[in-house]
mmCIF file with all atom_site columns, C-alpha atoms in Angstrom:
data_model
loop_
_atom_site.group_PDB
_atom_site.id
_atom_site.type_symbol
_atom_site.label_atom_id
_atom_site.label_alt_id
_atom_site.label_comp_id
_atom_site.label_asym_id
_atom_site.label_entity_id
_atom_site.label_seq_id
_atom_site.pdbx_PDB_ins_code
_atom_site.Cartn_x
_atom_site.Cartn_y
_atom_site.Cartn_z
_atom_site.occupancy
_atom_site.B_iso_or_equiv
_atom_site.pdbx_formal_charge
_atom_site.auth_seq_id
_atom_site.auth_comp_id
_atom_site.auth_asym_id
_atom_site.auth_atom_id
_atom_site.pdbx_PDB_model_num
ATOM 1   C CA . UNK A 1 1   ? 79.387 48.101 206.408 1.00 91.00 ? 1   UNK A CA 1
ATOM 2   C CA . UNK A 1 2   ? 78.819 49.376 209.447 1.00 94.00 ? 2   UNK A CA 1
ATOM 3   C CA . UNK A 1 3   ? 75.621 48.864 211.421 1.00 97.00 ? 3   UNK A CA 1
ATOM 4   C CA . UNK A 1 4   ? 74.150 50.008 214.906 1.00 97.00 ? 4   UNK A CA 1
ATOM 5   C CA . UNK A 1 5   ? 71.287 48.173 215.926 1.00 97.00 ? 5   UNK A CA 1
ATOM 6   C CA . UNK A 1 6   ? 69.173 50.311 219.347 1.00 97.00 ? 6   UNK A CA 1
ATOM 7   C CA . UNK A 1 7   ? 66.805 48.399 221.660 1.00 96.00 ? 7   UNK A CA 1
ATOM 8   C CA . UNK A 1 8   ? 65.168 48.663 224.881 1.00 97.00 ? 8   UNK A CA 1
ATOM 9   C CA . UNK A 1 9   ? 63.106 51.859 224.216 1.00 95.00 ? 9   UNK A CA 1
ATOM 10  C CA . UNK A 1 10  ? 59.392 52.022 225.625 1.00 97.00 ? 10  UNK A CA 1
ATOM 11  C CA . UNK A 1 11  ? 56.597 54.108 227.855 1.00 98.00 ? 11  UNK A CA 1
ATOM 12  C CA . UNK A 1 12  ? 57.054 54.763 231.566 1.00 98.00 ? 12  UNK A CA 1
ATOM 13  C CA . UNK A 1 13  ? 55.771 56.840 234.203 1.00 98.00 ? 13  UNK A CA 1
ATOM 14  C CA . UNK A 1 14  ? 57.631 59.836 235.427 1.00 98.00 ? 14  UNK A CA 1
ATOM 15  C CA . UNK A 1 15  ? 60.509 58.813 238.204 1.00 98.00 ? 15  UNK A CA 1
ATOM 16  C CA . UNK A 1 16  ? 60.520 55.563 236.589 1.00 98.00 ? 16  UNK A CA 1
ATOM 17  C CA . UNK A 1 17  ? 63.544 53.718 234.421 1.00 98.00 ? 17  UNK A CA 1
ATOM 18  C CA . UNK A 1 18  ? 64.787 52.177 231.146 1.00 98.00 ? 18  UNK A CA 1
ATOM 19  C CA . UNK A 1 19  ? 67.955 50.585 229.889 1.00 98.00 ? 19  UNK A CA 1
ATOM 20  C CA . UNK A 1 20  ? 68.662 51.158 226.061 1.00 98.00 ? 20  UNK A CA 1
ATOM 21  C CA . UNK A 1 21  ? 70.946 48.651 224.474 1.00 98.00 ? 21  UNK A CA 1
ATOM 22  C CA . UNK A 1 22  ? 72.981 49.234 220.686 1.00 98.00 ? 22  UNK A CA 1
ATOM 23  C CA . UNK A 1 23  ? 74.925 46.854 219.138 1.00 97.00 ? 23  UNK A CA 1
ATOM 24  C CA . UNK A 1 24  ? 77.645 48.021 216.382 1.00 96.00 ? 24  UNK A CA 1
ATOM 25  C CA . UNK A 1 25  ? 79.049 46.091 213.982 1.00 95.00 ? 25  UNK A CA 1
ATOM 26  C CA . UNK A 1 26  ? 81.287 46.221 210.975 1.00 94.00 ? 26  UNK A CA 1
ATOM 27  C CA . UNK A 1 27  ? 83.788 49.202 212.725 1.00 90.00 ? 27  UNK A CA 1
ATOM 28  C CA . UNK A 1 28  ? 87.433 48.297 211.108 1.00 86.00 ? 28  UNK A CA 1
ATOM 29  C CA . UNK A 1 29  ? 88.719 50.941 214.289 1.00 83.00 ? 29  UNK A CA 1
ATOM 30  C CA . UNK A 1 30  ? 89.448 49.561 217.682 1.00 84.00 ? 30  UNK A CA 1
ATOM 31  C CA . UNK A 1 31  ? 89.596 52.947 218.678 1.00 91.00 ? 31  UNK A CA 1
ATOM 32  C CA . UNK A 1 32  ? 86.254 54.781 218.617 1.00 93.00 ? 32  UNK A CA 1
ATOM 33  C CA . UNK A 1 33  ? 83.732 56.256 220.287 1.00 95.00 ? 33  UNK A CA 1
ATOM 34  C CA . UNK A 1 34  ? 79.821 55.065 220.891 1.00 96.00 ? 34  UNK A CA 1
ATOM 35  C CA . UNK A 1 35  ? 77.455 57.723 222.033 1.00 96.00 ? 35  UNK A CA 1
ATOM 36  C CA . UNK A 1 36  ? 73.519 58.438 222.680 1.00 98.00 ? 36  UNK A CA 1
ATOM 37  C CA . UNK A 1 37  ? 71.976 61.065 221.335 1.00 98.00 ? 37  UNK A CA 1
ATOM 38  C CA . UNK A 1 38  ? 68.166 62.240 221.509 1.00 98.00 ? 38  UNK A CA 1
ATOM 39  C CA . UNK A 1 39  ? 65.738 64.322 219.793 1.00 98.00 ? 39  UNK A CA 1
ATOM 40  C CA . UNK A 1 40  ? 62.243 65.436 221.091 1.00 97.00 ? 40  UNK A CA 1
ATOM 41  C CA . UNK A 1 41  ? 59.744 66.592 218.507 1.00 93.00 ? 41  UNK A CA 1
ATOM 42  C CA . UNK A 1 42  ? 60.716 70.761 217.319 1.00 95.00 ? 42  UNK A CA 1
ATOM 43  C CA . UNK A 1 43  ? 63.672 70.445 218.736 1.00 96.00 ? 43  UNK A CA 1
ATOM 44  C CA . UNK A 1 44  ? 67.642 69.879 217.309 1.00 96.00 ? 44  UNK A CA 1
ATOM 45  C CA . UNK A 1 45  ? 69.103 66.689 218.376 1.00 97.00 ? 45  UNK A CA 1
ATOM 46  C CA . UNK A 1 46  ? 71.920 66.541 221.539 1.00 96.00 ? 46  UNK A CA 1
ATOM 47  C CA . UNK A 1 47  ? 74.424 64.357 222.839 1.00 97.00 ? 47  UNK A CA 1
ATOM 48  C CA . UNK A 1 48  ? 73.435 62.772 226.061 1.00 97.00 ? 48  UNK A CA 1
ATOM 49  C CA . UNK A 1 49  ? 76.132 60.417 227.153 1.00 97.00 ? 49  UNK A CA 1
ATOM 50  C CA . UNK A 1 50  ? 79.158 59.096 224.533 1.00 97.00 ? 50  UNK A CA 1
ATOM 51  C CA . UNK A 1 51  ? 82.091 56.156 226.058 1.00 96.00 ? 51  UNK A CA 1
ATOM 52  C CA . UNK A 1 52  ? 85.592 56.031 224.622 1.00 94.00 ? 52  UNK A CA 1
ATOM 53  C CA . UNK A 1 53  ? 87.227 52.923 224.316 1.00 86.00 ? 53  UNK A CA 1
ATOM 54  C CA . UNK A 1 54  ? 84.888 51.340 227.131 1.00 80.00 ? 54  UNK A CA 1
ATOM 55  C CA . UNK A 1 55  ? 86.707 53.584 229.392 1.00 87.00 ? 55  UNK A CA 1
ATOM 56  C CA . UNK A 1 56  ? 86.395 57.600 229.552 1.00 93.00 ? 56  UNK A CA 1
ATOM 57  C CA . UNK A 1 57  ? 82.941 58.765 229.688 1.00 96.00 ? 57  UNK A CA 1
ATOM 58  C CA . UNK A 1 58  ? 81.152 61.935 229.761 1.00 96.00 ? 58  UNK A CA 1
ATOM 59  C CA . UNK A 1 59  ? 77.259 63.564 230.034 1.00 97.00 ? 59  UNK A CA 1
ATOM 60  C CA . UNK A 1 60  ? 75.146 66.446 229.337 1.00 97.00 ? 60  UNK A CA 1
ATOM 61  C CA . UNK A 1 61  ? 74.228 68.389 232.232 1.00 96.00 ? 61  UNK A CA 1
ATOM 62  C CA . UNK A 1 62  ? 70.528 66.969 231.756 1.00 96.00 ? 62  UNK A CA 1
ATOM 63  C CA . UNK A 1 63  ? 71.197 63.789 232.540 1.00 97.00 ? 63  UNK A CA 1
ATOM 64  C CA . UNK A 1 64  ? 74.243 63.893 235.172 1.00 97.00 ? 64  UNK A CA 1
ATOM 65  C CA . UNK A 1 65  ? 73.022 61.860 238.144 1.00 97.00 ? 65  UNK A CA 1
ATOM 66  C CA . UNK A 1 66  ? 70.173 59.915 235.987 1.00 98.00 ? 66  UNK A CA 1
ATOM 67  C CA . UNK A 1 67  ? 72.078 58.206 233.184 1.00 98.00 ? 67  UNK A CA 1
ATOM 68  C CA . UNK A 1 68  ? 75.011 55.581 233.276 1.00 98.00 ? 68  UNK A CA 1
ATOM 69  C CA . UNK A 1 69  ? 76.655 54.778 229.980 1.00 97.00 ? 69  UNK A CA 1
ATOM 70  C CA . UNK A 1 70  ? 78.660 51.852 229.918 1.00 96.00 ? 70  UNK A CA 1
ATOM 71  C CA . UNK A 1 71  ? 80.139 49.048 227.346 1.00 94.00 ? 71  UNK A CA 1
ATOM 72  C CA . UNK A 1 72  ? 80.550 44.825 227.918 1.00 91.00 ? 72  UNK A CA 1
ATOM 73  C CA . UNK A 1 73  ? 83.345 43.361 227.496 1.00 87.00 ? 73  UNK A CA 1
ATOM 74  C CA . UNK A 1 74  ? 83.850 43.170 223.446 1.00 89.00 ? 74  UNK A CA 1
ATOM 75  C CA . UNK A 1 75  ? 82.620 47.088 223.528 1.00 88.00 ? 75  UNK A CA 1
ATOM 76  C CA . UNK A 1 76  ? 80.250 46.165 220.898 1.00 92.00 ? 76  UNK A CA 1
ATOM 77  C CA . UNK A 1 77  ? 77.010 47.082 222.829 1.00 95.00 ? 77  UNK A CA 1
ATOM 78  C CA . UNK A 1 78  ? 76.669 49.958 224.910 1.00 96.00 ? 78  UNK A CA 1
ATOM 79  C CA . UNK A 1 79  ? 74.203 50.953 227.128 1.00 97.00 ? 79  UNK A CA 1
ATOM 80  C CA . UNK A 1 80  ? 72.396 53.204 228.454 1.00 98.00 ? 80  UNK A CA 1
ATOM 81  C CA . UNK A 1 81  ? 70.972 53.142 232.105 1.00 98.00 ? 81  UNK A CA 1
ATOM 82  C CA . UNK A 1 82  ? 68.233 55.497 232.928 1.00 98.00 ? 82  UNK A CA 1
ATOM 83  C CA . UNK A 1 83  ? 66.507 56.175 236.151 1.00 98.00 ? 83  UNK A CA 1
ATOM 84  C CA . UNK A 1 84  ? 64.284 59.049 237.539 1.00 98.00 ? 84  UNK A CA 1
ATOM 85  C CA . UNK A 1 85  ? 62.987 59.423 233.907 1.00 98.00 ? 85  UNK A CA 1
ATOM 86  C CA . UNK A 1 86  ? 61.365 62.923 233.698 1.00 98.00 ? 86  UNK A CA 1
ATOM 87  C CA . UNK A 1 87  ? 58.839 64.065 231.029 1.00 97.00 ? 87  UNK A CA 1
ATOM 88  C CA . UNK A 1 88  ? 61.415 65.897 229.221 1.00 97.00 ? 88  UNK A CA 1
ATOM 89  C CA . UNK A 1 89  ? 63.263 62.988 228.483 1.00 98.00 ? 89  UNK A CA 1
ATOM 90  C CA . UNK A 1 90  ? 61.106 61.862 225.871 1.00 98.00 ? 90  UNK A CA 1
ATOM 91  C CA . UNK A 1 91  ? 62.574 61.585 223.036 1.00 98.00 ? 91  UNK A CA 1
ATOM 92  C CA . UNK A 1 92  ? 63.912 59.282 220.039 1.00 98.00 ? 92  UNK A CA 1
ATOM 93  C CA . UNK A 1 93  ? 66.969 57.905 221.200 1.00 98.00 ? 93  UNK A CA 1
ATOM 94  C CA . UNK A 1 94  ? 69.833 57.702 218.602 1.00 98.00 ? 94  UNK A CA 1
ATOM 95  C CA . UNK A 1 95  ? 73.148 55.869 219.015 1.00 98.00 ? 95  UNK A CA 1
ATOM 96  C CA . UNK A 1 96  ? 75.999 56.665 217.012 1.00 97.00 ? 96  UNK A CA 1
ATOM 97  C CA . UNK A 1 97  ? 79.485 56.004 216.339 1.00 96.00 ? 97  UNK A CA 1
ATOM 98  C CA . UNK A 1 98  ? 82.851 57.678 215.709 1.00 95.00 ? 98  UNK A CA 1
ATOM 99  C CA . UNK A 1 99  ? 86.041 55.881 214.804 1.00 93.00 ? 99  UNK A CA 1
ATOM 100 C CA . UNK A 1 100 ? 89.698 57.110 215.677 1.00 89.00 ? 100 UNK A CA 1
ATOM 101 C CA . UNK A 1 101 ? 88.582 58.585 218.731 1.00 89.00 ? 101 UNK A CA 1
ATOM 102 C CA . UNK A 1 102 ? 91.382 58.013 222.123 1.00 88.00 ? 102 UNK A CA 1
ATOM 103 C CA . UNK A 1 103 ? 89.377 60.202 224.225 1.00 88.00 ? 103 UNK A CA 1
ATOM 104 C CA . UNK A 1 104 ? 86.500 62.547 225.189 1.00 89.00 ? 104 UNK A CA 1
ATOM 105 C CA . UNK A 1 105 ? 86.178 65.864 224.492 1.00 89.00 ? 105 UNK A CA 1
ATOM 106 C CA . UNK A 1 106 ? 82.779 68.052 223.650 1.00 89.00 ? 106 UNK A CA 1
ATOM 107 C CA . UNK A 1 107 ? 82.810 67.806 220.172 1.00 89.00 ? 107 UNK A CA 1
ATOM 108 C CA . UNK A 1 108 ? 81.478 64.063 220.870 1.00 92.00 ? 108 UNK A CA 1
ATOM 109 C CA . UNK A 1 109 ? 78.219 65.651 222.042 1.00 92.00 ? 109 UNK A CA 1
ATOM 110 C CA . UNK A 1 110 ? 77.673 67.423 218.237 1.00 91.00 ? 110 UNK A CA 1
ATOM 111 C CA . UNK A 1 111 ? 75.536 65.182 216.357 1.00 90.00 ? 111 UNK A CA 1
ATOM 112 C CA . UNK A 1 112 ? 77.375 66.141 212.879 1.00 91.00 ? 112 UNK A CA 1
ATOM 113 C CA . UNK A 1 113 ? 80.889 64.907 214.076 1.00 92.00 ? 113 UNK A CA 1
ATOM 114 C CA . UNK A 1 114 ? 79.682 61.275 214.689 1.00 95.00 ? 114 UNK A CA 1
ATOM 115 C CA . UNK A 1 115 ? 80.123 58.692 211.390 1.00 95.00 ? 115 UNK A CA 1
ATOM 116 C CA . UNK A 1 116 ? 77.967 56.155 211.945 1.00 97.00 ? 116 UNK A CA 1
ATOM 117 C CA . UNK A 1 117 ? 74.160 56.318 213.304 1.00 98.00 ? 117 UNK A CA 1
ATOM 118 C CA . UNK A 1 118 ? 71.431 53.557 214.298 1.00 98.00 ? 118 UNK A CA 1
ATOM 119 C CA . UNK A 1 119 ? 67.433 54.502 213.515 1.00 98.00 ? 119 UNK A CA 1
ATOM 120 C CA . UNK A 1 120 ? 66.659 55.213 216.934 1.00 97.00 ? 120 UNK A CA 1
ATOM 121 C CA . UNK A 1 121 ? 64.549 54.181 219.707 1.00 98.00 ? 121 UNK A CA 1
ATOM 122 C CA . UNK A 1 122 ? 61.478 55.727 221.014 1.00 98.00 ? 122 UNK A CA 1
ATOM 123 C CA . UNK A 1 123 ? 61.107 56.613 224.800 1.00 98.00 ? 123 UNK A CA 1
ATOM 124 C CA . UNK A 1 124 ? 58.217 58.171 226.088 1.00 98.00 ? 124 UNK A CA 1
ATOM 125 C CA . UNK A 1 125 ? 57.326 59.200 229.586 1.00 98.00 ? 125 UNK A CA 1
ATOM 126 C CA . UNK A 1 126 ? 54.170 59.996 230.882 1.00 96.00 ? 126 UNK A CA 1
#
């Protein structure tokens, strides 16, 4: 049974910064991919930042610059760094999973490829 657990979510001022946390569990792969994805109210969700194998690494446009993805050591939690918050960055913030994955390509940014999903975290900036 796999499980992905988000944290760190909250309310800041514009220019201002957050780090997001998601644990997974229960993946049988060693080889997968963990991403972020977010959704603002009316609108579809994206892919904002998704980590291969603790290693290869990729971003939307949007955030290029602003947000750091990154994995410890047992790449069971990955995180996500993010400064110079705008207002259009609020958003739930979803992280998913996706096993057998060796590297990144764009299809890891489509929110119907990924397997495995948390329940999101809320960020707001105002």
């Amino acid at each position: 049974h796999v499980q992905l657990v988000e944290s760190g979510g909250g309310s800041v001022q514009p220019g201002g910064s957050l780090t997001l946390s998601c644990r997974i569990s229960g993946l049988a792969d060693s080889n997968y991919c963990m991403g972020w994805f977010r959704q603002a109210p009316g609108k579809e969700r994206e892919g904002v930042a998704t980590i291969v194998n603790g290693g290869d690494i990729a971003y939307a446009d949007s955030v290029k610059g602003r947000f750091i993805i990154s994995q410890d050591s047992t790449k069971k939690i990955a995180y996500l760094q993010m400064v110079s918050l705008k207002l259009e960055d609020t958003a739930m913030y979803y992280c998913a999973a996706k096993e057998g994955i060796h590297w990144v390509g764009k299809f890891l940014f489509l929110s119907y490829a990924m397997d495995y999903w948390g329940k999101g975290t809320q960020v707001t900036v105002s």
